C-alpha positions as a printed Julia matrix, in Angstrom:
257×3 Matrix{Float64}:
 137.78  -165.5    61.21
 138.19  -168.56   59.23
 134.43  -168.12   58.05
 135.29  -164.48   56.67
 138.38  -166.39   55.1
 136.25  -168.99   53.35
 134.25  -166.25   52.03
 136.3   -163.99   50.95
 138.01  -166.84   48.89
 134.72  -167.97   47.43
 134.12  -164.47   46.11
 137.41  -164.38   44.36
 137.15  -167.6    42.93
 133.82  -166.8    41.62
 134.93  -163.58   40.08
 137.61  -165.65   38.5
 134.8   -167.84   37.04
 132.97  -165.69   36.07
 135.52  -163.77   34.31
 136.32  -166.88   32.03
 132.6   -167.85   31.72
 132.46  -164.62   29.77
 134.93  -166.19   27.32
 133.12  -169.69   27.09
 130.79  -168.68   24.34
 132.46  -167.45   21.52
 131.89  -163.44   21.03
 131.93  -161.16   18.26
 133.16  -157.6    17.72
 132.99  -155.22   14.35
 133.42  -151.69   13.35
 132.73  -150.74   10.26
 132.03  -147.94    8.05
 130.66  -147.39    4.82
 131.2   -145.32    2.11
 128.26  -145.51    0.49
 125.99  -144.65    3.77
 127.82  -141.77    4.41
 127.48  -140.62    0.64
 124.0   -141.29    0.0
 122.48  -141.3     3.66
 118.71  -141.35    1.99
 118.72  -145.56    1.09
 115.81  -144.61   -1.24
 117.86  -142.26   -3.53
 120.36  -144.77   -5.18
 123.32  -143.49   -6.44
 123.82  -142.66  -10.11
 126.49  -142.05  -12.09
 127.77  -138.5   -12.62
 126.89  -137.37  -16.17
 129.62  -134.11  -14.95
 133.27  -134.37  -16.84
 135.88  -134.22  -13.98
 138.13  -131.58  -14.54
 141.26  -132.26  -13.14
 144.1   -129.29  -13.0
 147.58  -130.88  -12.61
 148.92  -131.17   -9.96
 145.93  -131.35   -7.7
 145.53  -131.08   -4.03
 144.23  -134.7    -2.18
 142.97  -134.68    0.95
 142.75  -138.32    2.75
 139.78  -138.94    5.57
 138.4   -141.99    7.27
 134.86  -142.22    6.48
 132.66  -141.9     9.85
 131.44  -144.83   11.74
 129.1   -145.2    15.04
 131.2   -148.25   16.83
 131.64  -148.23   20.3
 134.25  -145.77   21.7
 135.99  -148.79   23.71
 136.8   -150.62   20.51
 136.51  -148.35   17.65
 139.84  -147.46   16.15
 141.62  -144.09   17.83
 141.75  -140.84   16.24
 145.68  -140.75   16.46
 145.88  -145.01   14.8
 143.87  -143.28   12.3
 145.81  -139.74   11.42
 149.42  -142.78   11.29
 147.04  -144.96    8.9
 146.61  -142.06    6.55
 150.17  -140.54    6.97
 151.09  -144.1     5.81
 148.99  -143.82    2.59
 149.99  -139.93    1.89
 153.91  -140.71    2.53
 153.17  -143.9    -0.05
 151.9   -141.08   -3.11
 153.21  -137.58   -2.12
 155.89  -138.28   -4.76
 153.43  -138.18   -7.9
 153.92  -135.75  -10.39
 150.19  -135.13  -10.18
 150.24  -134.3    -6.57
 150.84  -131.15   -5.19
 150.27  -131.89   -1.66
 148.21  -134.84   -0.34
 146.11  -133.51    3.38
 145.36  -135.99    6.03
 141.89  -135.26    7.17
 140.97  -135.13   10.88
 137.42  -137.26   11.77
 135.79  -134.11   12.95
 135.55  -132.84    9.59
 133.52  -135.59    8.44
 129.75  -136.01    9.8
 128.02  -138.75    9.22
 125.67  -139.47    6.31
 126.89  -135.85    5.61
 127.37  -136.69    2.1
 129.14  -134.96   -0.83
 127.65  -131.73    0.9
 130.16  -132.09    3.95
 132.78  -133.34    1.24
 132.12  -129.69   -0.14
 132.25  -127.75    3.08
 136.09  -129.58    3.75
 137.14  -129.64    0.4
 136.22  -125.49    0.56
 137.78  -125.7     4.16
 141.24  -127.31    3.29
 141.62  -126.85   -1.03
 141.04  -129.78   -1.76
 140.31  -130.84   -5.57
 140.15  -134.94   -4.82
 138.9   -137.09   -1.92
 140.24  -140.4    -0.9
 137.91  -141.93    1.19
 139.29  -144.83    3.6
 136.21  -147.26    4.45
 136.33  -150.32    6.68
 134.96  -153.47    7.99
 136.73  -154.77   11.11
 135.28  -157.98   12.68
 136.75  -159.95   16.08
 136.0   -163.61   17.15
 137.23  -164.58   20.42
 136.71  -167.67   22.96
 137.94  -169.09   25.26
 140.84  -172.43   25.2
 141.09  -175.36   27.11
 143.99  -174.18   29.27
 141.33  -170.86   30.7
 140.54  -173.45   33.38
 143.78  -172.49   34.71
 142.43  -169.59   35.57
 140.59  -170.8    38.88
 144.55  -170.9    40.15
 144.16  -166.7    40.04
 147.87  -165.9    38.97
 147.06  -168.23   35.61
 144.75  -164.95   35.08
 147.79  -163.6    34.2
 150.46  -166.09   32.84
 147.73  -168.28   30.99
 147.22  -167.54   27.84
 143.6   -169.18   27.7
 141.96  -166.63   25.35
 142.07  -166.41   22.1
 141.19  -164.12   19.2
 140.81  -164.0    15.25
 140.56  -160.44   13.61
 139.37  -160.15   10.06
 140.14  -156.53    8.35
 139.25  -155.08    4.91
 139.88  -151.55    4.3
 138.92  -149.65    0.64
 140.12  -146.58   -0.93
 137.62  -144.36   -2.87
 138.78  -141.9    -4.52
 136.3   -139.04   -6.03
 136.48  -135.97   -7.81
 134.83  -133.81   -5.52
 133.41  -130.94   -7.9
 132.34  -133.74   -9.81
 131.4   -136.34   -7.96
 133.3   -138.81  -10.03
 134.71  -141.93   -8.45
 137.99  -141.41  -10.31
 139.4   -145.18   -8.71
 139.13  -147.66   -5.89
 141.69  -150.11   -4.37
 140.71  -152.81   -1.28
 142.95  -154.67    1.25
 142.65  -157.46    3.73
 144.9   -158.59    6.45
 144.16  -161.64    9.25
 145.41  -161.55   12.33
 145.4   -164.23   15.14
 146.48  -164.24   18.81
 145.8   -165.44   22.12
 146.45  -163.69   25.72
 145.72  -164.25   29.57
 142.17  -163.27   30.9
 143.76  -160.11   32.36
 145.95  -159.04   29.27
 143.34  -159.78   26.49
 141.93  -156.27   25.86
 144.82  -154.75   25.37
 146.48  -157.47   22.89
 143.51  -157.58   21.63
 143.48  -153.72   20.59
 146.78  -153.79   19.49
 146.04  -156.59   17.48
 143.25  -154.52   15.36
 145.26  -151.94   15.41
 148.18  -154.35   13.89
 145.39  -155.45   11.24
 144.56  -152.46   10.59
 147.84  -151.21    9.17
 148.37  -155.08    7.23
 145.03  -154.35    5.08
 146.61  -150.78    4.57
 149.65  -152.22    3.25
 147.59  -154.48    0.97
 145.4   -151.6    -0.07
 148.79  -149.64   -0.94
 149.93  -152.04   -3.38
 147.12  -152.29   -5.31
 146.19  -148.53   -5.12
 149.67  -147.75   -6.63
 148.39  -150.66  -10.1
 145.23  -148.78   -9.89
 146.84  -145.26   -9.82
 149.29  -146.29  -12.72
 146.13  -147.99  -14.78
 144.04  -144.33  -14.04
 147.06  -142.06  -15.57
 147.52  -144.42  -18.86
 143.7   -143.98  -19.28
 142.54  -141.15  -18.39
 143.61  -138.9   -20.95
 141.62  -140.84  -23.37
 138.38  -140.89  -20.72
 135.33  -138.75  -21.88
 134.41  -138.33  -18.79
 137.86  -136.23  -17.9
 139.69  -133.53  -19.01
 142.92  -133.24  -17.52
 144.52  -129.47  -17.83
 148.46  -130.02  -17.63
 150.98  -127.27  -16.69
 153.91  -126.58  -20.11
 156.37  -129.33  -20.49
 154.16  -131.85  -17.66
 155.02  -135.35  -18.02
 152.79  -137.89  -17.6
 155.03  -141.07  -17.34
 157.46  -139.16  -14.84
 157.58  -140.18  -10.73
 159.69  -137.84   -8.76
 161.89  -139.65   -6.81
């Protein structure tokens, strides 16, 4: 009996071990997608510029979409943290005079590397006029501290907070005439977010910390979208490159509120 009881503890303790080995070396985690690989899948046909004039009748329909990626399912962000991510940016412009309705996009609708052909096929799907594409590039280090050789003890698994983890995110905002194909503007964000958490709680503080840097860089990526937004209506009635058709007595300067 007391051999089986040796034995059984040696197998727990060296599950324990080798739980926190895992977190000795220092690891590394990223999803990212890219708007440029799912635009122009072919790498040897560059992009150009359009030589096409946007035509842009006010107030136009926007539809907002994560751009595809291929990261792993287990850390990739969800299809429901994404659909709140864009409902943030929609709520943040739904009041422009230029907008009639601004569309949250569902993954699905996007295939990747499907290019401005797919962009046609939901723009056709949903009415849309403009795209704003939401790319990303999400990366986690994480290691281990001195105090995860408390975890031999077996509850420290779960009070010790011997793991820790640093999560870089930058997020951009494309946003293209889709008849066109004219990148009308662009606005980036970036957000850091730090944390530590027992052996047994890390992946899930670790999610929701992605998830929590995730919506930072969105909120950074706002801000400057709204300077980039106000800096694309004082211009762009003197752009070549696009003719804006306004509805009688439109004004240009005026927010709804």
């Amino acid at each position: 009996m007391r051999r089986i009881v040796l034995f059984l503890v040696s197998v727990c303790l060296v599950g324990i071990f080798s739980g926190c080995a895992s977190m000795d070396q220092s690891t590394k985690q990223r999803q990212v997608s890219s708007v440029l690989a799912y635009l122009y899948p072919d790498s040897d046909n560059l992009p150009v510029k359009s030589n096409s004039i946007a035509v842009l009748k006010v107030p136009f329909r926007v539809g907002i979409a994560f751009v595809p990626d291929n990261t792993n399912a287990e850390f990739r962000l969800s299809e429901s943290d994404r659909q709140k991510l864009a409902t943030k940016v929609r709520n943040s412009f739904i009041n422009y005079p230029f907008v009639s309705d601004l569309v949250t996009v569902p993954s699905v609708y996007l295939k990747s590397g499907g290019g401005f052909n797919n962009l046609d096929q939901v723009a056709s799907m949903l009415r849309l006029d403009v795209i704003a594409l939401i790319s990303f590039d999400q990366i986690q280090n994480s290691g281990a501290t001195k105090q995860s050789l408390l975890y031999w003890t077996g509850v420290g698994a779960y009070l010790i907070q011997g793991d820790q983890y640093n999560i870089l995110t930058a997020v951009e905002t494309s946003v293209f005439d889709i008849k066109s194909r004219q990148l009308l503007l662009r606005a980036g964000g970036i957000s850091n977010v730090d944390g530590s958490a027992s052996m047994i709680s890390f992946p899930k503080q670790a999610r929701e910390a992605r998830v929590r840097g995730f919506d930072q860089a969105i909120d950074d990526m706002i801000n400057k979208l709204h300077t980039e937004v106000d800096s694309f209506r004082l211009h762009a009635p003197a752009d070549p490159n696009i003719k804006l058709i306004l509805p009688p007595g439109y004004n240009a300067n005026e927010v709804h509120k």
